[in-house]
XYZ file of C-alpha atoms in Angstrom:
688
model
C 24.856 -18.214 -13.722
C 23.935 -16.553 -10.513
C 20.352 -16.865 -10.051
C 20.180 -14.599 -7.236
C 19.973 -11.857 -9.536
C 16.189 -12.651 -10.015
C 15.354 -12.746 -6.506
C 14.008 -9.233 -6.103
C 11.672 -9.605 -8.862
C 10.060 -13.059 -7.853
C 9.880 -12.003 -3.954
C 7.734 -8.798 -5.440
C 6.016 -10.044 -7.394
C 4.969 -13.275 -5.395
C 4.191 -10.647 -3.016
C 1.445 -9.118 -5.073
C 0.360 -12.330 -6.419
C -0.327 -13.143 -2.466
C -2.373 -9.892 -1.424
C -4.342 -10.703 -4.650
C -5.427 -13.915 -3.557
C -6.688 -13.106 -0.033
C -8.805 -10.112 -1.711
C -10.160 -12.772 -4.431
C -10.198 -15.320 -1.247
C -12.480 -12.883 0.904
C -14.297 -12.125 -1.858
C -15.816 -15.331 -2.329
C -19.185 -16.660 -2.312
C -19.246 -20.252 -0.630
C -22.905 -20.654 -1.512
C -22.113 -20.246 -5.803
C -17.990 -20.089 -5.828
C -17.340 -17.417 -9.302
C -15.228 -20.235 -11.336
C -12.988 -17.381 -12.456
C -12.072 -16.688 -8.939
C -11.291 -19.978 -8.171
C -9.140 -19.886 -11.495
C -7.670 -16.649 -10.369
C -6.519 -17.801 -7.023
C -5.373 -21.434 -8.860
C -3.008 -19.790 -10.847
C -2.039 -16.787 -8.453
C -0.544 -20.537 -6.142
C 0.639 -22.381 -9.333
C 2.827 -19.474 -10.361
C 4.345 -18.920 -7.305
C 4.705 -22.293 -6.751
C 7.243 -22.394 -10.191
C 9.300 -19.530 -9.024
C 10.217 -21.267 -6.189
C 10.892 -23.969 -7.275
C 12.844 -22.845 -9.823
C 15.031 -20.796 -6.844
C 15.279 -24.101 -4.750
C 12.778 -22.595 -1.730
C 11.496 -26.271 -0.536
C 9.253 -24.529 1.797
C 7.540 -22.425 0.032
C 7.398 -24.874 -3.137
C 5.848 -27.828 -0.902
C 3.602 -25.255 0.983
C 2.077 -23.652 -2.846
C 2.397 -26.700 -4.203
C -0.472 -28.623 -1.126
C -2.411 -26.121 -1.629
C -2.603 -25.399 -5.272
C -4.097 -29.187 -5.390
C -7.206 -28.223 -3.394
C -7.477 -25.861 -5.064
C -7.382 -27.358 -8.181
C -10.188 -29.763 -7.126
C -12.559 -26.495 -5.855
C -12.056 -25.401 -9.071
C -13.125 -28.890 -10.986
C -16.359 -29.350 -8.596
C -14.830 -31.754 -6.624
C -14.069 -30.216 -3.514
C -17.205 -27.545 -1.444
C -15.563 -24.976 0.116
C -16.352 -23.973 3.596
C -15.804 -21.255 5.847
C -13.424 -23.316 8.098
C -10.902 -23.930 4.567
C -11.356 -20.277 3.305
C -9.853 -19.740 7.035
C -7.104 -22.197 6.485
C -6.448 -20.620 2.664
C -6.055 -17.134 4.939
C -3.547 -19.215 7.310
C -1.412 -20.729 4.982
C -1.168 -16.988 2.883
C -0.013 -15.593 6.482
C 2.663 -18.811 6.526
C 3.410 -18.177 2.368
C 4.608 -14.594 3.372
C 6.228 -15.339 6.407
C 8.105 -17.859 4.860
C 9.517 -15.531 1.829
C 10.453 -13.007 4.216
C 12.366 -15.293 5.524
C 13.800 -16.101 2.251
C 14.264 -12.919 1.887
C 16.562 -12.499 4.389
C 18.873 -15.296 3.364
C 17.094 -17.459 5.823
C 15.744 -20.554 6.100
C 11.425 -21.113 7.377
C 10.693 -22.085 10.401
C 10.583 -25.667 10.603
C 7.802 -26.117 12.934
C 5.631 -23.442 11.068
C 5.857 -25.201 7.687
C 5.017 -28.361 8.922
C 2.174 -27.215 11.070
C 0.265 -25.584 8.076
C 1.189 -28.208 5.121
C -0.154 -30.595 8.414
C -3.502 -28.878 8.209
C -3.429 -28.869 4.295
C -3.020 -32.947 4.355
C -5.906 -33.126 6.806
C -8.206 -30.947 4.761
C -7.041 -32.984 1.641
C -7.854 -36.094 3.858
C -11.046 -35.578 4.748
C -12.047 -34.377 0.768
C -10.920 -37.826 -0.161
C -13.023 -39.283 2.798
C -15.963 -37.195 1.974
C -15.914 -38.527 -1.777
C -14.947 -42.230 -0.903
C -18.292 -42.476 1.588
C -20.757 -40.378 -0.612
C -19.634 -42.767 -4.130
C -20.699 -46.073 -1.313
C -24.110 -46.720 -0.222
C -25.015 -45.620 -4.487
C -25.294 -49.409 -6.599
C -24.799 -47.310 -9.855
C -21.497 -45.340 -10.277
C -21.987 -41.855 -9.629
C -21.686 -39.511 -12.808
C -17.596 -38.359 -12.913
C -17.335 -35.188 -13.162
C -14.785 -33.810 -15.639
C -12.367 -31.438 -16.687
C -12.692 -29.660 -20.232
C -11.414 -31.852 -22.523
C -8.265 -32.475 -23.102
C -6.390 -30.956 -26.358
C -5.286 -33.806 -28.107
C -2.619 -33.680 -30.928
C -1.959 -36.150 -33.710
C 2.360 -35.202 -34.031
C 5.644 -37.308 -34.702
C 6.979 -37.348 -31.066
C 9.433 -39.254 -29.694
C 8.796 -42.103 -27.160
C 10.849 -44.385 -25.311
C 10.535 -48.403 -25.407
C 7.322 -49.685 -24.190
C 4.159 -48.339 -23.461
C 4.992 -45.406 -22.080
C 4.820 -41.765 -23.369
C 7.751 -39.145 -23.711
C 7.069 -36.073 -22.455
C 5.472 -33.579 -24.967
C 7.962 -31.075 -26.736
C 6.946 -27.906 -26.518
C 8.105 -24.881 -29.461
C 9.252 -21.542 -27.142
C 9.728 -18.228 -28.815
C 10.969 -15.231 -27.642
C 10.425 -11.990 -29.457
C 13.196 -8.995 -29.498
C 15.807 -10.050 -26.367
C 19.334 -9.189 -26.145
C 21.887 -11.936 -26.714
C 22.603 -11.798 -22.935
C 19.135 -12.741 -22.074
C 18.900 -15.636 -25.100
C 21.946 -17.014 -23.496
C 20.262 -16.843 -19.507
C 16.675 -18.658 -21.297
C 18.466 -21.176 -22.833
C 20.026 -21.963 -19.783
C 16.889 -21.920 -17.307
C 15.016 -24.116 -19.953
C 17.388 -26.668 -19.609
C 16.619 -26.377 -15.958
C 13.025 -27.867 -17.156
C 13.632 -30.123 -19.861
C 15.885 -31.074 -22.918
C 16.490 -28.806 -25.033
C 15.566 -30.799 -28.795
C 16.800 -27.721 -30.864
C 17.642 -24.103 -31.063
C 17.588 -21.665 -33.473
C 18.909 -17.956 -33.142
C 18.290 -14.282 -35.027
C 19.603 -11.090 -34.394
C 16.605 -10.423 -31.736
C 14.940 -13.385 -30.502
C 15.409 -17.364 -30.131
C 13.227 -20.156 -30.971
C 13.786 -24.023 -29.773
C 11.807 -26.973 -29.003
C 12.030 -27.952 -25.685
C 11.379 -31.743 -24.119
C 9.581 -31.341 -20.565
C 7.089 -32.328 -18.450
C 6.797 -29.224 -17.817
C 3.162 -27.203 -19.001
C 3.176 -23.955 -20.753
C 2.698 -22.213 -17.493
C 5.451 -23.400 -15.765
C 7.312 -22.453 -18.524
C 6.072 -18.814 -18.996
C 6.428 -18.545 -15.174
C 10.282 -19.224 -14.997
C 10.709 -17.274 -17.983
C 9.248 -13.865 -16.590
C 12.163 -13.522 -14.377
C 14.023 -12.197 -17.271
C 11.793 -11.327 -20.476
C 8.010 -9.815 -20.382
C 5.014 -12.472 -20.906
C 4.504 -10.482 -24.333
C 7.872 -11.751 -25.877
C 6.907 -15.022 -24.877
C 4.767 -18.005 -27.138
C 4.482 -21.508 -26.222
C 3.071 -23.951 -28.636
C 3.023 -27.887 -29.368
C 6.388 -28.462 -31.335
C 6.304 -30.667 -34.442
C 9.296 -32.616 -35.282
C 9.909 -34.701 -38.367
C 11.552 -37.492 -37.866
C 15.105 -37.100 -37.813
C 18.464 -38.538 -36.231
C 17.181 -36.055 -33.050
C 14.687 -38.537 -31.424
C 15.877 -42.304 -31.058
C 12.342 -43.329 -31.907
C 9.142 -41.957 -33.117
C 5.897 -42.674 -33.091
C 2.915 -41.028 -34.933
C 0.439 -41.551 -31.598
C -2.301 -38.592 -30.233
C -0.914 -36.825 -27.252
C -2.881 -35.489 -24.601
C -1.403 -31.878 -23.159
C -2.245 -30.048 -20.697
C -5.668 -28.238 -21.162
C -4.650 -24.830 -22.470
C -6.847 -22.998 -19.868
C -6.577 -24.812 -16.488
C -2.615 -26.262 -16.651
C -2.479 -29.251 -14.805
C 0.475 -30.005 -12.129
C 3.636 -30.842 -13.680
C 3.673 -34.365 -11.400
C 0.721 -35.464 -12.572
C 0.583 -38.480 -15.010
C -0.906 -38.102 -18.681
C -3.526 -39.559 -19.272
C -3.974 -41.393 -22.360
C -6.924 -40.666 -24.919
C -9.244 -43.222 -25.442
C -9.278 -45.600 -28.812
C -12.508 -44.073 -29.785
C -11.676 -40.165 -29.306
C -11.662 -38.307 -32.030
C -7.836 -36.744 -32.960
C -8.131 -33.033 -33.176
C -6.145 -30.231 -34.809
C -3.393 -28.777 -33.073
C -3.723 -25.413 -31.446
C -1.416 -23.565 -29.322
C -0.517 -24.312 -25.715
C -0.394 -20.255 -24.402
C -0.559 -19.810 -21.106
C -3.790 -17.088 -20.440
C -2.256 -14.306 -18.997
C -2.545 -14.066 -15.418
C -0.539 -17.376 -15.140
C 2.037 -15.505 -15.307
C 3.474 -13.789 -12.549
C 4.767 -11.155 -13.846
C 1.236 -9.953 -15.202
C 0.312 -9.176 -11.446
C 3.279 -6.420 -11.233
C 3.570 -5.463 -14.571
C -0.043 -4.703 -16.001
C 1.305 -2.197 -18.385
C 3.781 -3.720 -20.394
C 5.670 -0.086 -20.723
C 6.440 -0.240 -16.857
C 9.320 -0.868 -15.212
C 10.504 -1.379 -11.377
C 13.239 1.509 -10.103
C 14.890 1.041 -6.945
C 13.042 3.447 -4.873
C 16.544 4.519 -3.780
C 17.307 6.473 -7.027
C 13.763 7.885 -7.099
C 14.938 9.860 -4.262
C 17.991 10.757 -5.547
C 16.705 12.209 -8.795
C 13.764 14.001 -6.019
C 16.678 15.388 -4.015
C 18.717 16.666 -7.646
C 15.570 18.597 -8.721
C 15.158 20.034 -5.556
C 18.462 21.493 -6.152
C 17.669 22.704 -9.352
C 14.673 24.361 -8.769
C 17.091 26.031 -5.841
C 18.908 27.209 -8.315
C 16.760 28.154 -10.924
C 15.010 30.288 -8.022
C 17.910 31.749 -7.632
C 18.438 32.889 -11.203
C 14.992 34.283 -11.444
C 15.667 36.711 -8.671
C 19.277 37.911 -9.972
C 17.591 37.637 -13.423
C 14.629 40.479 -11.392
C 17.057 42.938 -10.876
C 18.097 43.568 -14.589
C 17.015 45.882 -17.061
C 14.418 44.090 -19.240
C 14.911 46.285 -21.752
C 18.787 45.305 -22.332
C 18.222 41.499 -21.313
C 15.115 40.289 -23.110
C 15.729 37.501 -24.836
C 17.909 36.463 -21.424
C 14.230 37.762 -18.711
C 12.286 34.960 -21.838
C 15.074 32.543 -21.184
C 14.871 32.311 -17.521
C 10.773 31.735 -17.925
C 11.193 29.013 -19.999
C 13.691 27.640 -17.471
C 11.493 27.925 -14.846
C 8.017 26.601 -16.361
C 10.023 23.559 -17.599
C 11.935 23.409 -14.111
C 8.091 23.351 -12.486
C 7.246 20.433 -14.982
C 10.050 18.944 -14.516
C 9.677 18.799 -10.925
C 6.105 17.941 -10.247
C 6.437 14.967 -13.071
C 9.429 13.499 -10.469
C 7.110 13.571 -7.638
C 3.916 11.984 -9.218
C 6.978 8.932 -10.112
C 6.507 8.252 -5.583
C 3.344 8.637 -6.093
C 1.500 5.662 -5.092
C -2.440 4.896 -4.857
C -4.633 4.637 -1.903
C -5.092 1.062 -2.395
C -1.780 0.310 -0.889
C -3.263 1.106 2.530
C -6.912 0.486 2.589
C -6.188 -3.187 0.770
C -5.293 -4.694 3.887
C -7.760 -3.790 5.708
C -10.638 -6.540 4.135
C -8.406 -9.504 6.290
C -8.051 -7.071 9.456
C -12.215 -6.930 9.447
C -12.793 -10.309 8.575
C -11.161 -11.965 11.178
C -11.897 -9.402 14.103
C -15.286 -9.137 12.947
C -15.023 -12.792 13.897
C -13.420 -12.729 17.137
C -15.690 -9.731 18.738
C -18.740 -11.183 17.228
C -19.761 -8.802 14.857
C -21.436 -7.881 11.686
C -19.247 -5.754 9.707
C -19.505 -4.107 5.920
C -16.450 -2.440 4.767
C -17.484 0.131 2.493
C -13.129 1.484 0.834
C -13.355 4.599 -1.233
C -10.757 6.988 -3.094
C -8.432 3.813 -3.083
C -7.005 5.365 -5.949
C -6.089 8.281 -4.146
C -2.232 8.901 -4.635
C -0.210 10.009 -1.551
C 3.700 9.893 -1.329
C 5.007 6.303 -0.835
C 7.265 7.762 2.242
C 4.015 8.969 3.844
C 1.917 6.325 2.793
C 3.863 3.620 4.620
C 3.567 5.305 7.954
C 0.250 6.294 7.577
C -0.729 1.975 8.072
C 0.184 1.935 11.334
C -2.468 4.813 12.376
C -5.281 3.491 10.489
C -4.724 0.318 11.769
C -5.312 1.438 15.147
C -8.327 3.635 13.977
C -10.033 0.463 12.264
C -9.424 -1.350 15.396
C -11.016 1.078 18.008
C -13.958 1.057 15.215
C -14.331 -2.474 15.656
C -13.996 -2.545 19.170
C -15.235 0.422 20.859
C -17.279 2.061 17.932
C -19.453 -0.723 15.857
C -21.839 -2.022 18.487
C -23.174 -6.033 18.400
C -25.810 -7.723 16.397
C -27.949 -7.608 18.938
C -27.295 -4.098 20.690
C -27.948 -2.865 16.991
C -31.122 -4.404 16.844
C -32.261 -2.973 20.152
C -31.330 0.358 18.874
C -33.349 -0.207 15.618
C -29.964 -0.132 13.471
C -29.038 -2.624 10.665
C -27.275 -5.789 12.822
C -24.513 -5.415 10.326
C -22.370 -2.395 10.909
C -21.080 0.087 8.302
C -17.561 0.734 8.210
C -16.144 3.416 5.446
C -13.024 3.871 4.843
C -11.986 7.088 2.540
C -9.533 9.152 0.913
C -9.282 12.453 -1.214
C -7.422 15.220 -2.391
C -8.390 18.838 -0.771
C -6.041 21.656 -1.743
C -2.405 20.638 -1.269
C -3.463 17.763 1.020
C -4.761 14.153 1.228
C -7.778 13.523 4.017
C -7.597 10.195 5.354
C -11.409 9.335 6.608
C -12.302 6.262 9.124
C -16.131 6.379 9.840
C -18.674 3.862 11.304
C -22.122 4.223 11.908
C -21.648 2.931 15.085
C -22.343 4.056 18.929
C -20.211 7.100 18.746
C -18.105 9.054 21.839
C -20.138 8.674 25.234
C -19.432 12.655 26.164
C -20.228 12.021 29.951
C -17.563 9.223 30.086
C -15.219 11.320 29.025
C -15.466 13.933 30.616
C -15.736 12.087 33.748
C -12.431 10.285 32.937
C -11.149 13.862 31.696
C -11.580 15.096 35.739
C -10.518 11.948 37.316
C -7.188 11.717 35.557
C -7.048 15.687 36.708
C -7.312 17.777 33.646
C -8.550 21.321 33.914
C -11.880 21.109 31.898
C -15.827 21.513 33.230
C -18.665 20.626 31.820
C -18.849 23.575 29.458
C -15.921 22.231 27.276
C -16.764 22.195 23.664
C -17.138 18.281 21.682
C -14.480 19.437 19.179
C -12.269 19.831 22.586
C -13.438 17.548 24.558
C -13.020 14.634 22.074
C -8.993 15.847 21.767
C -8.274 13.858 25.028
C -8.709 10.158 24.115
C -5.601 11.056 22.604
C -4.157 11.948 26.220
C -1.579 8.488 27.319
C -3.645 5.670 29.147
C -6.540 7.480 28.478
C -9.565 4.919 28.062
C -13.376 4.586 28.922
C -13.401 1.002 27.987
C -14.758 -1.458 31.280
C -13.040 -4.420 29.892
C -9.378 -4.450 28.688
C -8.908 -7.065 25.917
C -5.876 -8.018 23.268
C -7.416 -5.903 20.693
C -7.876 -2.308 22.740
C -8.798 -0.513 25.794
C -5.552 -0.335 27.301
C -5.351 3.435 26.832
C -2.345 2.983 24.530
C -1.921 3.983 21.449
C -4.314 6.797 20.044
C -1.374 9.152 21.265
C 1.246 7.267 19.164
C -1.499 7.753 16.241
C -1.836 11.595 16.690
C 2.183 11.974 17.221
C 3.439 10.137 13.986
C 0.831 12.099 12.146
C 2.252 15.203 13.792
C 5.452 14.484 13.168
C 4.880 13.502 9.114
C 3.429 16.839 9.267
C -0.356 16.814 9.293
C -3.243 16.368 12.327
C -6.141 14.824 13.317
C -10.150 16.039 13.060
C -13.299 13.817 15.518
C -16.312 14.678 14.727
C -19.023 11.796 16.503
C -23.143 11.981 17.632
C -24.032 9.776 20.190
C -26.306 7.080 18.810
C -25.422 7.756 15.281
C -21.496 7.264 15.003
C -17.771 8.658 15.207
C -15.576 9.810 12.177
C -11.872 10.636 12.259
C -9.556 12.565 9.911
C -5.857 12.439 8.851
C -5.393 15.271 7.475
C -1.504 15.051 5.559
C 0.246 16.555 2.841
C 0.551 14.866 -0.015
C 4.239 15.215 0.193
C 6.726 15.889 2.089
C 9.715 16.911 -0.113
C 7.959 19.897 -1.435
C 5.792 22.457 1.278
C 3.103 25.007 0.049
C 4.358 27.898 2.122
C 2.996 31.174 3.259
C 6.908 33.557 4.047
C 7.009 35.964 6.496
C 9.362 37.844 8.320
C 10.403 38.998 11.697
C 12.515 41.182 12.358
C 15.003 40.300 10.002
C 14.597 36.846 9.934
C 12.449 34.940 7.476
C 10.371 32.048 8.358
C 8.244 29.583 6.632
C 4.582 28.830 7.261
C 2.806 25.585 6.171
C -0.391 26.389 4.237
C -2.558 24.044 5.174
C -2.531 25.850 8.874
C -3.074 29.291 7.630
C -6.791 30.243 7.742
C -6.546 34.621 7.173
C -4.602 36.677 8.085
C -5.542 40.687 9.326
C -4.334 43.737 11.433
C -5.150 43.567 15.159
C -7.017 47.033 16.381
C -6.025 48.135 19.952
C -9.112 47.416 21.177
C -9.415 44.030 20.350
C -6.630 42.884 22.704
C -7.129 41.859 26.007
C -4.421 40.536 28.594
C -5.737 37.873 30.621
C -4.176 36.509 33.815
C -0.068 35.132 33.223
C 0.435 37.968 30.891
C -0.730 35.746 28.161
C -2.738 37.854 25.318
C -5.759 37.215 23.371
C -7.328 38.482 19.985
C -11.234 39.121 19.819
C -11.552 38.078 16.376
C -15.544 37.939 15.387
C -16.992 36.385 18.521
C -13.792 34.506 19.520
C -11.552 35.155 21.740
C -8.183 33.658 20.244
C -4.743 33.214 22.117
C -2.388 34.864 20.520
C 1.386 34.238 20.165
C 3.911 36.591 20.063
C 6.531 35.163 17.602
C 9.406 37.671 18.233
C 9.052 36.543 22.040
C 9.297 32.704 20.662
C 12.532 32.847 19.306
C 13.930 35.363 20.859
C 14.194 38.292 18.269
C 14.889 41.940 19.499
C 14.781 43.669 16.245
C 11.163 43.057 15.516
C 7.969 44.703 15.811
C 6.685 45.001 19.391
C 3.365 46.486 19.158
C 1.030 43.889 18.088
C -1.176 46.673 16.094
C 1.792 48.051 13.970
C 2.112 44.416 12.435
C 0.050 40.951 11.295
C -1.781 38.270 12.913
C -2.043 35.065 11.160
C -5.035 33.132 12.488
C -3.898 29.120 11.887
C -5.588 26.195 12.948
C -5.127 22.760 14.352
C -6.040 19.848 16.670
C -9.530 21.924 16.264
C -8.518 24.715 17.907
C -7.264 27.974 16.332
C -5.143 30.865 17.386
C -3.466 33.631 15.888
C 0.483 33.962 15.625
C 2.471 37.661 15.887
C 4.422 38.786 13.310
C 6.044 41.525 11.315
C 4.848 41.270 7.993
C 3.825 38.834 5.375
C 6.255 38.242 2.224
C 4.334 35.979 0.185
C 2.513 32.292 -0.829
C 6.021 29.864 -2.821
C 6.497 26.039 -2.746
C 9.659 25.172 -1.118
C 11.861 22.072 -1.338
C 11.819 20.230 1.752
C 15.237 19.573 3.956
C 15.971 17.728 7.367
C 16.955 20.102 9.610
C 17.933 17.602 12.540
C 20.748 15.274 9.737
C 22.379 18.419 8.265
C 22.156 20.327 11.959
C 20.887 19.402 15.054
C 17.157 19.488 16.641
C 15.049 22.972 17.125
C 12.342 23.918 19.411
C 9.307 24.937 17.256
C 11.174 24.310 13.830
C 9.835 21.144 11.778
C 12.643 21.142 8.842
C 14.416 24.331 6.584
C 14.406 25.519 2.935
C 16.930 27.314 0.366
C 15.120 31.251 -0.813
C 16.140 31.968 -3.876
C 18.150 34.786 -2.705
C 20.533 31.471 -1.043
C 19.134 32.266 2.462
C 18.208 29.838 4.597
C 14.051 29.954 5.938
C 13.249 27.945 8.425
C 10.049 26.229 8.617
C 7.303 26.484 11.581
C 6.106 23.486 13.540
C 2.847 25.262 13.926
C 2.195 22.812 16.469
C 4.888 22.302 18.597
C 5.116 26.397 18.824
C 1.094 26.350 20.086
C 1.500 23.710 22.649
C 4.921 25.682 23.833
C 3.822 29.323 23.508
C 0.485 27.706 26.218
C 3.244 26.422 28.585
C 2.152 22.747 28.483
C 2.868 20.271 25.896
C -0.744 19.275 25.648
C -0.991 15.325 26.381
């Protein structure tokens, strides 16, 4: 059997278990540790170790073995966890992640890295043992031993070798609703864990007796890479005296406690002679012990390669385009003669749209995928900066397209680091300002129309208007003291722009914020900033929910049809001659309700000769981007609809002022306007 076919499942589930372990470690109350949390952390390490041992990942097995030993002591009360230990455990989690990455790349982890973390864990174990021994020396009366819950004692006929040593327990392992191929794989896999004493197959199941030193957790952890946890049942086997075993002895056998699994390599303790014999009960592992549970909370879910999902989305997009073409052709037919055809076309349109929405929802992922990495970042960085920070996360369940959610991680991370370093003050500074010494950093995500708004907000010092203005003048920007706050804040996105007096390894070099905005703009979004001196700063990232479908407004310039993303559109109007004004450089502005807006004539931008030349005969679309508004002159508005976005650069080449393309219902190609680039180019400067 090629066991490599299960690698990817193990890697994905191990990643999720490590993320859960990190979350629980950060939430752990060191003064009064929660036993459920300690048990869950232990089970995560135990499950990873079981899978790593099965696949022969030696470094990963050794590291998790040392970690779970310490965690086992902690959950039984023989080890008091300190903040330094939590730091070591978090460092171990990072190393485990790197080891997984190495094995995923079909390589071995760095020996020095593995050796270093293993030595740290061994040292913690030695210190724990030394403290336990030292505390026991001065006490004249032996201290009471804190024992785990009583083991399950079962009186059964089990095989035992010669001498006084007990044979490994015999477990009854049953599988339900499994096909012939899976039954064969399961049987072969369990032979790696011990000796199969007996085996019985049915049409859709398999039951076997396994003589093994492993516990139920290990059996389930291994089998979960082939079947789901709810298809497995493990209990103590009852063996009648028969030739199956060379020697049988009715004797009490101590099995690991079903709630708290023991180490497979630990010796099985013998019960005291006076200990009462209890009735047998199933040796069932808790659901959380199986790695499949972390990744598959709903037994009905399946893992699908993202490329397959992308292919389906692309095909559905083509289907929607074809349906749009048919609808446009059908609109020219006589409703009286083609009533049934038009009725069927209506059903097709509704079903196509429902199918499109359902398929798009498959790619949606919760923002918790992004937010879950920040508790660890803030824990480490706040300790490094000597600041106290309370993290509040809102809207973790808000969903965003997978292609966007992965690209938004770096921009949000940079904003969080900036808030910690520049925004939030030290406890001493906050005390002087009569604030709570603990700063508050809020991450939120919410849907607004067809967009998602991700906000990073702090209650720190806020942006310093005077410093930013002075720095902008110093770097040669054309600004004066009358500039509005919204426009002034945009200068922090300039390359090399920084007001930090000291450059640190966290921030202060003036790089990064320009990359943040550029990356957001490439995703079809924009950044908004609001700040009040002494009260804090809010930075919002506004993104479309997906890059595959766009809510757009179709406009006409000459004979050409263009698409404007609706997220930028504020309103549209027909200008009056008295509201149009010319300024230096030949630029025109339009007066709209007390505000003068720059006007961009789209026919001049794209050099379209047959377009309307007189602005009063056209339509002005008011757009907002980068915190400012401007007017776009077009010939007429055609309508609003959803369009399937096609990458123009991949299929043709990059066109200035155009972000993508789409196919209209009549089969013609319409170009989607890049509003940000059009504004920047029309103003004669690519802003910063």
